[in-house]
Coordinates of C-alpha atoms in Angstrom, one line a residue:
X1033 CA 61.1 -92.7 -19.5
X1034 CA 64.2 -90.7 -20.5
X1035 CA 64.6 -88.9 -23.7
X1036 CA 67.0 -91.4 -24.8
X1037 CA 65.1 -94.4 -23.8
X1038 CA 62.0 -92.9 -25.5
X1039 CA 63.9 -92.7 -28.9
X1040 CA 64.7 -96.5 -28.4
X1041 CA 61.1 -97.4 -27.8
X1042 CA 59.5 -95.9 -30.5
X1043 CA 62.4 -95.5 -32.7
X1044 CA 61.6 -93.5 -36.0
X1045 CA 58.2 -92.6 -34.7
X1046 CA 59.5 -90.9 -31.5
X1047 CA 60.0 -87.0 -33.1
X1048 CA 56.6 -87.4 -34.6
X1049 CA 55.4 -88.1 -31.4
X1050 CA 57.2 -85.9 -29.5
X1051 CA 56.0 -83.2 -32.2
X1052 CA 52.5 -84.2 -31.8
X1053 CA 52.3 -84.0 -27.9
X1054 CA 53.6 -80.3 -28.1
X1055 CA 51.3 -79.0 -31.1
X1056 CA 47.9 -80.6 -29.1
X1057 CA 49.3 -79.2 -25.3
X1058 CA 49.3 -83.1 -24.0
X1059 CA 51.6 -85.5 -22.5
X1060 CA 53.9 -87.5 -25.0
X1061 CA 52.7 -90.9 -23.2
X1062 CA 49.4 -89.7 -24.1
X1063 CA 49.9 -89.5 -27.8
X1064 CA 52.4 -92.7 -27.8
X1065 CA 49.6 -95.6 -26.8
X1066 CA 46.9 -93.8 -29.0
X1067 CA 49.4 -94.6 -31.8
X1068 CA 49.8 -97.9 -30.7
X1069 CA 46.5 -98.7 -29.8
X1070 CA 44.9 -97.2 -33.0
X1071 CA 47.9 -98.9 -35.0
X1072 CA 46.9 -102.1 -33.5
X1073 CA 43.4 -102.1 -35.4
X1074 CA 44.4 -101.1 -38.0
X1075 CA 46.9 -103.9 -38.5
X1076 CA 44.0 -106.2 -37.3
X1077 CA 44.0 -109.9 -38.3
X1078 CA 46.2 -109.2 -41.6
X1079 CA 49.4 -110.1 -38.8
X1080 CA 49.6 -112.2 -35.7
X1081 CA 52.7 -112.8 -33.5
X1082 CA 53.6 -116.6 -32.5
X1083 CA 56.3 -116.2 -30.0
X1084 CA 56.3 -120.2 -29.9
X1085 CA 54.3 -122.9 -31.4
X1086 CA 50.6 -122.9 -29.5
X1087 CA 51.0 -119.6 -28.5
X1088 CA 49.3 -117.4 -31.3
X1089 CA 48.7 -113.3 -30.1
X1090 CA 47.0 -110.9 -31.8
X1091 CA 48.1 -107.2 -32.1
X1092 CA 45.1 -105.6 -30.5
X1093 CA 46.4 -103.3 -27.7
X1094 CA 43.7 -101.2 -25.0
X1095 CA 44.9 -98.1 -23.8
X1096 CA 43.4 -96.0 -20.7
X1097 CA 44.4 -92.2 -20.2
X1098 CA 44.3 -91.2 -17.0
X1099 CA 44.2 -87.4 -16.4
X1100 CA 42.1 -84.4 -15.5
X1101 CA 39.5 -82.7 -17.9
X1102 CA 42.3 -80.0 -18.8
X1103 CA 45.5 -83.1 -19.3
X1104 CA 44.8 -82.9 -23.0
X1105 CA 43.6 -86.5 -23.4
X1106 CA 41.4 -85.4 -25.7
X1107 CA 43.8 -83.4 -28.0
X1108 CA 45.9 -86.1 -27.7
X1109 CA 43.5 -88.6 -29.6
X1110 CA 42.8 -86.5 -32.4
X1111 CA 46.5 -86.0 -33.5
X1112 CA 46.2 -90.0 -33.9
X1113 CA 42.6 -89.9 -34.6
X1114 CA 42.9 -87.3 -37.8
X1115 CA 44.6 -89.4 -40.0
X1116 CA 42.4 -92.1 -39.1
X1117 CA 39.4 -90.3 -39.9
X1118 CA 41.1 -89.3 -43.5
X1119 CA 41.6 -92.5 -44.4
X1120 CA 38.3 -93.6 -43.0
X1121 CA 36.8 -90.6 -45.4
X1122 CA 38.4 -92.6 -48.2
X1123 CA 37.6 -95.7 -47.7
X1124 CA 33.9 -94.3 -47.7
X1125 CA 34.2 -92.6 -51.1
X1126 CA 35.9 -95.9 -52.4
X1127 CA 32.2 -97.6 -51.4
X1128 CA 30.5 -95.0 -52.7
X1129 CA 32.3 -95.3 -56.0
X1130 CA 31.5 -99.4 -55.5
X1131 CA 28.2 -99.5 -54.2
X1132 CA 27.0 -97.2 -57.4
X1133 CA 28.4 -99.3 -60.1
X1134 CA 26.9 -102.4 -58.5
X1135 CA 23.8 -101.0 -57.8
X1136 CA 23.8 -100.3 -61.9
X1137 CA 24.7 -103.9 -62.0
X1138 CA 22.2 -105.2 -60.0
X1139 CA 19.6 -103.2 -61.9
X1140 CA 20.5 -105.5 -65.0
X1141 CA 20.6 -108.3 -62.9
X1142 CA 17.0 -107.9 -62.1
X1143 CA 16.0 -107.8 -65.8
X1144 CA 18.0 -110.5 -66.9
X1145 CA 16.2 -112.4 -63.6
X1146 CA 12.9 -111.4 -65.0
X1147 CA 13.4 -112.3 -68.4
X1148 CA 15.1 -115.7 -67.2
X1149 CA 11.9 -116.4 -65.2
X1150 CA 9.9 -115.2 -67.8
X1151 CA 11.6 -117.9 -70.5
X1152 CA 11.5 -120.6 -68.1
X1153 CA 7.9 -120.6 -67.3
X1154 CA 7.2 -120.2 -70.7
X1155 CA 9.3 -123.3 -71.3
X1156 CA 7.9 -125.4 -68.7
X1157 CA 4.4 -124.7 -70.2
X1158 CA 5.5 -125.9 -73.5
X1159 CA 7.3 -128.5 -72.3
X1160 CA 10.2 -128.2 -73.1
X1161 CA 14.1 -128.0 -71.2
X1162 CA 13.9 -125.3 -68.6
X1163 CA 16.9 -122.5 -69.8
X1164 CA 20.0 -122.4 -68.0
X1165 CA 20.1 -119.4 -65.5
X1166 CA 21.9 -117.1 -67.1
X1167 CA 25.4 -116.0 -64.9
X1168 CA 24.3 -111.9 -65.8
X1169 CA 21.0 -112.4 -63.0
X1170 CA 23.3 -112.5 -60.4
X1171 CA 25.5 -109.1 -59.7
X1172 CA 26.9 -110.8 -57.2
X1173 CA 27.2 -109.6 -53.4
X1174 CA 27.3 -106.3 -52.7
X1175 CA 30.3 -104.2 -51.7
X1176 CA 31.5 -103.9 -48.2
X1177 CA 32.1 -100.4 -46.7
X1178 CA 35.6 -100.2 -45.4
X1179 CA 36.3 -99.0 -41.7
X1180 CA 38.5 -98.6 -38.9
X1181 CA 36.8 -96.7 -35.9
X1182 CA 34.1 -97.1 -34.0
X1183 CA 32.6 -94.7 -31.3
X1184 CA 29.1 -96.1 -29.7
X1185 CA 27.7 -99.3 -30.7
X1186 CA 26.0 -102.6 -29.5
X1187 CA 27.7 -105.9 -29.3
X1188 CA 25.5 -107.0 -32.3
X1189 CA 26.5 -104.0 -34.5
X1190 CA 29.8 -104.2 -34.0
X1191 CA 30.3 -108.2 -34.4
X1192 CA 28.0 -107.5 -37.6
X1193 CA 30.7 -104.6 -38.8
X1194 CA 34.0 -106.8 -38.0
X1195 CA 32.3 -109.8 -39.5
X1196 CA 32.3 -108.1 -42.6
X1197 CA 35.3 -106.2 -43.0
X1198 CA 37.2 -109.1 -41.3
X1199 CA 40.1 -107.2 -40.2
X1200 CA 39.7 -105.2 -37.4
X1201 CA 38.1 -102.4 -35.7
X1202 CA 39.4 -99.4 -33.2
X1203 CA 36.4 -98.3 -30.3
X1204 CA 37.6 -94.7 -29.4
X1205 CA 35.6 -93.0 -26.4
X1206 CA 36.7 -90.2 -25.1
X1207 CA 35.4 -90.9 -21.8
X1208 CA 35.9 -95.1 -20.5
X1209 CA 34.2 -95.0 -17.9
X1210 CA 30.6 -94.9 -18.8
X1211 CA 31.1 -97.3 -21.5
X1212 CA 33.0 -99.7 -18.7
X1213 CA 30.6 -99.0 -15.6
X1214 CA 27.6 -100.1 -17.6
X1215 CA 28.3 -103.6 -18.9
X1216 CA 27.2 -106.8 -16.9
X1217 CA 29.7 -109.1 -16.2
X1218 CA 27.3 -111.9 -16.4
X1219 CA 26.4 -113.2 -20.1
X1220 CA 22.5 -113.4 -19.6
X1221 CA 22.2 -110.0 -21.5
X1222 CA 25.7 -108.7 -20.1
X1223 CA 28.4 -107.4 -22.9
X1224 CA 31.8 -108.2 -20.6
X1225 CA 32.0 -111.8 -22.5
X1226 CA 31.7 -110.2 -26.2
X1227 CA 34.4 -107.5 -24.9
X1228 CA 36.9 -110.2 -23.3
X1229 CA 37.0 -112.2 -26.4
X1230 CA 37.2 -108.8 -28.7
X1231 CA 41.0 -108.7 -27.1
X1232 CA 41.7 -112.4 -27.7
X1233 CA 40.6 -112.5 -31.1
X1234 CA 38.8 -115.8 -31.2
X1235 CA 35.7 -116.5 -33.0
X1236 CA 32.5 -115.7 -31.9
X1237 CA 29.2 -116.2 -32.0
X1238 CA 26.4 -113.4 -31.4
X1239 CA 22.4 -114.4 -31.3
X1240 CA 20.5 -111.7 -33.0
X1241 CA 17.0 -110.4 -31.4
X1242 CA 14.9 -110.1 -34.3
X1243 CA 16.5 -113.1 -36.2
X1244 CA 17.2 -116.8 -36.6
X1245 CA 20.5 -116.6 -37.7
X1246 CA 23.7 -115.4 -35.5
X1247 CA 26.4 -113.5 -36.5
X1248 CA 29.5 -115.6 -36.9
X1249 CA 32.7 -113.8 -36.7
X1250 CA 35.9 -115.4 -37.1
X1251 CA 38.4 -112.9 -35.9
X1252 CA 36.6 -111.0 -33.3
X1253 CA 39.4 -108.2 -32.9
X1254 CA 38.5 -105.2 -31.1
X1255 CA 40.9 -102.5 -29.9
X1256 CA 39.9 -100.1 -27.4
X1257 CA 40.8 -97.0 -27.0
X1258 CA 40.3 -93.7 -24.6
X1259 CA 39.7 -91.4 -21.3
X1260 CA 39.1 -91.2 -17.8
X1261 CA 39.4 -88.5 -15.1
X1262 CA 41.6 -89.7 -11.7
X1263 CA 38.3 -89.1 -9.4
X1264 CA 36.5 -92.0 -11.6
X1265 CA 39.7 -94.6 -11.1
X1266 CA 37.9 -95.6 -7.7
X1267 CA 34.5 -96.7 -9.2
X1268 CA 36.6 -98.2 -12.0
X1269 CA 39.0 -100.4 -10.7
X1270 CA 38.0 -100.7 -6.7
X1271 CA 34.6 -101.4 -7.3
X1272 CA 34.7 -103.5 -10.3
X1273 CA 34.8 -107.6 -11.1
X1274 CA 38.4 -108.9 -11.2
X1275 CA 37.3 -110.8 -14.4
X1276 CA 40.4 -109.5 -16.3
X1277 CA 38.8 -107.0 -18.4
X1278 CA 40.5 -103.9 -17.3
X1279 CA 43.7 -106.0 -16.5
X1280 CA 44.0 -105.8 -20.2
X1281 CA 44.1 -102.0 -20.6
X1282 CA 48.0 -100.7 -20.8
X1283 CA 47.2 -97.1 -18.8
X1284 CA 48.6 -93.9 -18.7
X1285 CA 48.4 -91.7 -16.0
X1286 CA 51.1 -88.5 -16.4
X1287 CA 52.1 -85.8 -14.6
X1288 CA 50.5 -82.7 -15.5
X1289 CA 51.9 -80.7 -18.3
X1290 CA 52.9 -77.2 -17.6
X1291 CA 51.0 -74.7 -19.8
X1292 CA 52.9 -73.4 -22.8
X1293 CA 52.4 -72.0 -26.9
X1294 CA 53.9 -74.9 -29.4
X1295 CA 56.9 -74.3 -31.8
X1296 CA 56.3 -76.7 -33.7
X1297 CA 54.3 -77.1 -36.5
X1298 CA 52.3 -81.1 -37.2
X1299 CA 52.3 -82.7 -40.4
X1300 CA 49.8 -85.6 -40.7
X1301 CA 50.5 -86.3 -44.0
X1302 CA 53.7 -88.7 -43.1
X1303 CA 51.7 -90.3 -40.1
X1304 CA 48.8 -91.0 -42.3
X1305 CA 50.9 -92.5 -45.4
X1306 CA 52.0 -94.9 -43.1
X1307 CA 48.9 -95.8 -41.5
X1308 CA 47.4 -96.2 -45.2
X1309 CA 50.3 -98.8 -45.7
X1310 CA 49.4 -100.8 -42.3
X1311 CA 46.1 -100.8 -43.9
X1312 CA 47.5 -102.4 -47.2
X1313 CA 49.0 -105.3 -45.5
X1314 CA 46.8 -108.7 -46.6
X1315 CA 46.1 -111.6 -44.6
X1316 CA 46.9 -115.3 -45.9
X1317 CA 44.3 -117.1 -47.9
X1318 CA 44.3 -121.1 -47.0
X1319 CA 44.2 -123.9 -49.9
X1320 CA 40.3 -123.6 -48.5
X1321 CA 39.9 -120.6 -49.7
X1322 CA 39.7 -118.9 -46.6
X1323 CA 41.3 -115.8 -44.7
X1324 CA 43.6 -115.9 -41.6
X1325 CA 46.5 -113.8 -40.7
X1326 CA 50.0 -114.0 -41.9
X1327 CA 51.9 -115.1 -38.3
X1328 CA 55.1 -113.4 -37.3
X1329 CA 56.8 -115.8 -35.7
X1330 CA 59.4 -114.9 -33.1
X1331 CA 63.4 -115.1 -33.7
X1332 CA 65.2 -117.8 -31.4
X1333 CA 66.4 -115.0 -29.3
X1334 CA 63.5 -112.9 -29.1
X1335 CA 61.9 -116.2 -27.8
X1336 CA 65.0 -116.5 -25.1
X1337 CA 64.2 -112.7 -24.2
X1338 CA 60.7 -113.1 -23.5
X1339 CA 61.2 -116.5 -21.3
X1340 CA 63.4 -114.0 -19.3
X1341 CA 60.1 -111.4 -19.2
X1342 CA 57.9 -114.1 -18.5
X1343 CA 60.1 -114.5 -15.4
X1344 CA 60.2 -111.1 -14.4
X1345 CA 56.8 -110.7 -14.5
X1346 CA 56.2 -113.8 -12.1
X1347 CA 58.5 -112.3 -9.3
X1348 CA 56.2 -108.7 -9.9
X1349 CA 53.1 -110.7 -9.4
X1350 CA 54.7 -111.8 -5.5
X1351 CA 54.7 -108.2 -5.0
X1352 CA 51.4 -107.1 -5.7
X1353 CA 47.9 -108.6 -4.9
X1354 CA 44.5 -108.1 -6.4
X1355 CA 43.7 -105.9 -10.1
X1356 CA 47.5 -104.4 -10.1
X1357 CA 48.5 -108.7 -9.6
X1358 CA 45.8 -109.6 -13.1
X1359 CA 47.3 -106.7 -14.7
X1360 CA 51.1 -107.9 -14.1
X1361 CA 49.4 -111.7 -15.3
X1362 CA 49.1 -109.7 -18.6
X1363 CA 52.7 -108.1 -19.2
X1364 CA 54.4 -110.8 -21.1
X1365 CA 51.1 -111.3 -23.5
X1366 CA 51.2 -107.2 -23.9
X1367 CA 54.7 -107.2 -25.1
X1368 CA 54.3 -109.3 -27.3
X1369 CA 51.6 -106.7 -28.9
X1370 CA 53.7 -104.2 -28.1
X1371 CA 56.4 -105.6 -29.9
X1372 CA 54.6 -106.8 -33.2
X1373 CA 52.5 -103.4 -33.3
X1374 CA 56.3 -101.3 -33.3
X1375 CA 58.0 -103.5 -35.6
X1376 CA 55.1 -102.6 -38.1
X1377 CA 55.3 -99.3 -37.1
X1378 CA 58.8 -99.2 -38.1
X1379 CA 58.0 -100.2 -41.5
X1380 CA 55.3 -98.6 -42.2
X1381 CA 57.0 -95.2 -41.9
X1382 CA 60.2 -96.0 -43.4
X1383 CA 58.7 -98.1 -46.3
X1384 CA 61.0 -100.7 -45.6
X1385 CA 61.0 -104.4 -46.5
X1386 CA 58.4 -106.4 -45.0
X1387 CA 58.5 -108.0 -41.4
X1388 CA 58.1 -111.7 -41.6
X1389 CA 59.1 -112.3 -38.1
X1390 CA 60.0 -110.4 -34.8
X1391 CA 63.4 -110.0 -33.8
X1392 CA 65.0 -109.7 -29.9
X1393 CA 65.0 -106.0 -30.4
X1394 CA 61.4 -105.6 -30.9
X1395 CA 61.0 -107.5 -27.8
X1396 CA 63.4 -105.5 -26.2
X1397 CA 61.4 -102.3 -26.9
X1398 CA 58.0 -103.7 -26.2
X1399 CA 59.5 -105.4 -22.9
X1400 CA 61.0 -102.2 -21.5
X1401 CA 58.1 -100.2 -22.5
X1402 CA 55.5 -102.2 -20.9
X1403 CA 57.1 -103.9 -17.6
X1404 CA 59.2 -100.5 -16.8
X1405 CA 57.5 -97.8 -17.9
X1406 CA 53.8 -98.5 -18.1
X1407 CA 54.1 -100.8 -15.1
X1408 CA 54.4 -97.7 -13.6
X1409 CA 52.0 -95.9 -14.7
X1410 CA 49.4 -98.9 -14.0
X1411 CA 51.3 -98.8 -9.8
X1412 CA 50.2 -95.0 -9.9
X1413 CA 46.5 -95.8 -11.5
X1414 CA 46.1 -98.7 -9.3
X1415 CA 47.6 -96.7 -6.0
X1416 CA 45.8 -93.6 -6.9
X1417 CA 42.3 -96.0 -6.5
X1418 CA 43.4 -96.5 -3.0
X1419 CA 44.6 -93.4 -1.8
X1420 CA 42.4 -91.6 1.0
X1421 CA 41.0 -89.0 -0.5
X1422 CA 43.8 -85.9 1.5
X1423 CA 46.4 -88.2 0.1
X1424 CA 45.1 -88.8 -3.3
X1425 CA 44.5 -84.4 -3.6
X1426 CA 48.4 -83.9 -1.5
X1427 CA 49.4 -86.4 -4.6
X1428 CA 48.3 -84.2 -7.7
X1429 CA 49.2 -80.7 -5.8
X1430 CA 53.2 -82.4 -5.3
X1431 CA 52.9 -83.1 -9.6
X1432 CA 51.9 -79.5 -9.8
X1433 CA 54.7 -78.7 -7.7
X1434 CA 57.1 -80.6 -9.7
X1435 CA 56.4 -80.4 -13.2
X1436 CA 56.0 -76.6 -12.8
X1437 CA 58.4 -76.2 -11.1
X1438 CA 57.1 -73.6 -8.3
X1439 CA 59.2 -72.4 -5.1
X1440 CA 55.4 -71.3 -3.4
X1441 CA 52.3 -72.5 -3.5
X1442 CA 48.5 -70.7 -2.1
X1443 CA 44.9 -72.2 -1.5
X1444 CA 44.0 -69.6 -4.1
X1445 CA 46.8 -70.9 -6.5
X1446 CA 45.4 -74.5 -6.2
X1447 CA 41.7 -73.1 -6.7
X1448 CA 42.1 -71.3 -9.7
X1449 CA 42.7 -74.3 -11.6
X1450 CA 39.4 -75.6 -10.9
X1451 CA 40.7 -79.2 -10.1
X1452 CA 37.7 -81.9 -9.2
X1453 CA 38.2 -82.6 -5.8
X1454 CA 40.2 -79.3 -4.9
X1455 CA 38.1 -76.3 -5.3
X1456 CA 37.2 -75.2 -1.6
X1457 CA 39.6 -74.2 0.9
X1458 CA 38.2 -77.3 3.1
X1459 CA 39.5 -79.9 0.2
X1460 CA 42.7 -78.3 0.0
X1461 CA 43.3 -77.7 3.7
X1462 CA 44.1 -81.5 4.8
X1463 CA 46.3 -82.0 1.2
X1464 CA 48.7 -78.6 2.1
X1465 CA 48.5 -80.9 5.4
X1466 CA 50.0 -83.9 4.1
X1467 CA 52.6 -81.9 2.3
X1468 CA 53.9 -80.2 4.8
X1469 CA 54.7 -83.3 7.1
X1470 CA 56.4 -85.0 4.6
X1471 CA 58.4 -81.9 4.6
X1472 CA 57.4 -81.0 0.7
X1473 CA 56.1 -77.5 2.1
X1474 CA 56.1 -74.8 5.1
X1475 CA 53.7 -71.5 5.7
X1476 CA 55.5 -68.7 5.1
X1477 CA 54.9 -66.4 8.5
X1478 CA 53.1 -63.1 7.2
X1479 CA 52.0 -59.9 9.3
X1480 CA 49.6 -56.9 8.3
X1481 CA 46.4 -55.8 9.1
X1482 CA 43.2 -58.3 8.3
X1483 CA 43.1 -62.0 7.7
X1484 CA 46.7 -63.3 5.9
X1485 CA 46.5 -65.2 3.1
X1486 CA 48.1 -68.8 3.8
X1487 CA 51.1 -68.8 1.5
X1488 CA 53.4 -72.1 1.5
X1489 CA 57.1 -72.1 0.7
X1490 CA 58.2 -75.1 -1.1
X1491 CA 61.3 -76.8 0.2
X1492 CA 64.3 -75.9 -1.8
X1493 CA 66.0 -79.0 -1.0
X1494 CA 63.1 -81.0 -2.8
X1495 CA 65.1 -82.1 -5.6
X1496 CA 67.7 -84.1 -3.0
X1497 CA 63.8 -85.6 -1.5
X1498 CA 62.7 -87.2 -5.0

């Protein structure tokens, strides 16, 4: 994605962004879906998108990074994950603050209940009418600790946590695929059918071990967020049940970064005021009393414009086959996230009016972000899976190439940078193999006594290859 095109994506977000992804050493696509993933729960069940009538999307959004150890996923996370945790740290004080004056309140509870008990007993015994019960022995139910992340929990703890604040929740790992490679797809004692609906945000019902009564949660709306390294994409996505699970993750697999001191410096204090005001938004409350999300319904155009996606993505799914053709299945369903997540975005940090619908542009964004730029980065993920393994390693030494820039390249240049996959000579032999007949490199003819180091000139013309 150009410069220009990111700036229309993510609009007044996008020098934040860019700002971010400097000060924490990581790619900018890195920081951009943890902001739109970790915006996603926040925003939770207070907004869903209706593009048309029967079709009712929440925002929840799962986002992969792909990269090595050094790629800076990590970094990346906390510049969204920081403010998060500030506002997580006041929501904690606010129960805190709570939790004490009802526990003070429940303490008079109890001795209005005994003295209640104490009457009526006393009444019965003589008699006479049993005393109302007085409204002071009840202090009512107890405050409910606020929260937006999660990092390791059970299916019963989690459905437990969102059942009671309602709104949402973000899961942030740092590294996906443990988590992923150890749920059972099957639901006899399997968590793959809790996690599927988690993204669809349909009720649910989870049986507790140790008690009668399940836990009934409305909204189950889960975002996911986090990590893997490129030698763990062939366990993940070769060797795993096309159930649709990870054909719901958006992933982002960048070219290295090259290695340089930032000149910027990163406020969070903008990032988080806005977050704090997607936190603010409220749901609906029905003439029953009861919660559900205000729906953003979609403009006549934007409705028009998404058809028009819908389409596109059909004629993409006759050029694919297998997890990259489920993923693809999930494009027009993703921008509409997309698009509901970034017009709240929008507001949040300009403190503008409220969005009661979603507008063409919106769609525009999330369409072009999703089916032309992240569609990419899923063809490398799900190509990168495939590769054999001299291919996959030739891959990731031709990024090096580019994104640094370099006119030569050594076995001792590749192997100080303690790549997985490309640390002995013998791993990088058959990659500087590959390269050179595809014409990307040639050896570089040395003399002098002892062995010569193998030195490779990279072809100058390579920009007129790409």
């Amino acid at each position: 994605m150009t410069r220009d095109e990111f700036d229309i994506v993510f609009g007044p977000w996008s020098d934040w962004l860019r700002d971010a992804a400097e000060v924490k050493g990581a790619p900018v696509d890195f920081v951009a879906l943890n902001l739109l993933s970790s915006a996603s729960a926040i925003v939770g069940n207070a907004r869903w998108a209706v593009p048309w009538e029967g079709w009712k999307e929440p925002p929840i959004i799962w986002g992969m990074l792909i990269g090595d150890p050094s790629s800076g996923k990590s970094p990346a996370l906390d510049a969204i994950l920081d403010p998060i945790k500030a506002i997580d740290n006041e929501l904690s004080a606010e129960y805190k603050t709570a939790r004490k004056v009802w526990n003070e309140k429940d303490e008079l509870a109890k001795l209005v209940l005994a003295q209640w008990k104490i009457d009526a007993k006393a009444a019965i015994k003589e008699g006479n009418e049993q005393p109302a019960k007085p409204s002071g022995a009840d202090a009512g139910a107890p405050p409910i600790r606020g929260r937006i992340r999660i990092t390791d929990t059970t299916t019963e703890k989690a459905a437990d946590l969102i059942r009671d604040s309602w709104r949402g929740l973000l899961l942030s790992r740092d590294e996906l695929s443990g988590w992923l490679g150890s749920m059972d797809r099957y639901s006899g004692g399997g968590d793959r059918p809790f996690w599927l609906e988690a993204y669809g945000g349909r009720s649910f019902t989870v049986d507790r071990k140790n008690s009668p009564e399940p836990i009934i949660v409305d909204h189950l709306s889960i975002a996911i967020l986090g990590g893997t390294q490129p030698d763990k994409l062939d366990s993940l996505l070769l060797h795993s049940d096309d159930d649709g699970l990870l054909a719901r993750f958006l992933t982002v697999f960048p070219a290295p970064m090259p290695l340089k001191r930032p000149t910027v410096t990163l406020g969070t204090e903008k990032a988080q005021q806005a977050l704090e005001r997607l936190r603010k938004l409220e749901p609906i409350t029905d003439d029953k009393g009861e919660r559900r999300p205000y729906f953003l319904h979609f403009q006549e155009p934007a409705q028009q414009a998404l058809q028009e996606f819908r389409q596109q993505c059909r004629d993409w799914e006759g050029e694919v086959s297998g997890l990259m053709k489920s993923h693809i299945g999930k494009l027009p369903g993703l921008a509409v996230r997309v698009a509901t997540v970034l017009a709240l975005l929008d507001c949040a940090i300009m403190n503008g009016e409220p969005v009661n619908s979603i507008s063409a542009a919106h769609l525009g964004r999330a369409c072009h972000y999703v089916g032309e730029h992240m569609r990419r980065h899923a063809h490398r993920a799900y190509g990168a899976a495939s590769m054999p393994a001299e291919v996959k390693a030739a891959s990731r030494i031709a990024e090096i190439i580019q994104s640094e820039g370099l006119r030569q390249i050594s076995t001792r240049e590749i192997q100080r940078r303690g790549l997985v996959g490309l640390q002995s000579a013998k791993e990088i032999a058959p990659a500087f193999a590959v390269l050179q007949g595809a014409s990307w490199i040639d050896t570089i003819a040395q003399s002098g006594p002892g062995r010569p180091a193998k030195i490779f000139a990279v072809n100058p013309h390579l920009e007129n290859m790409r």
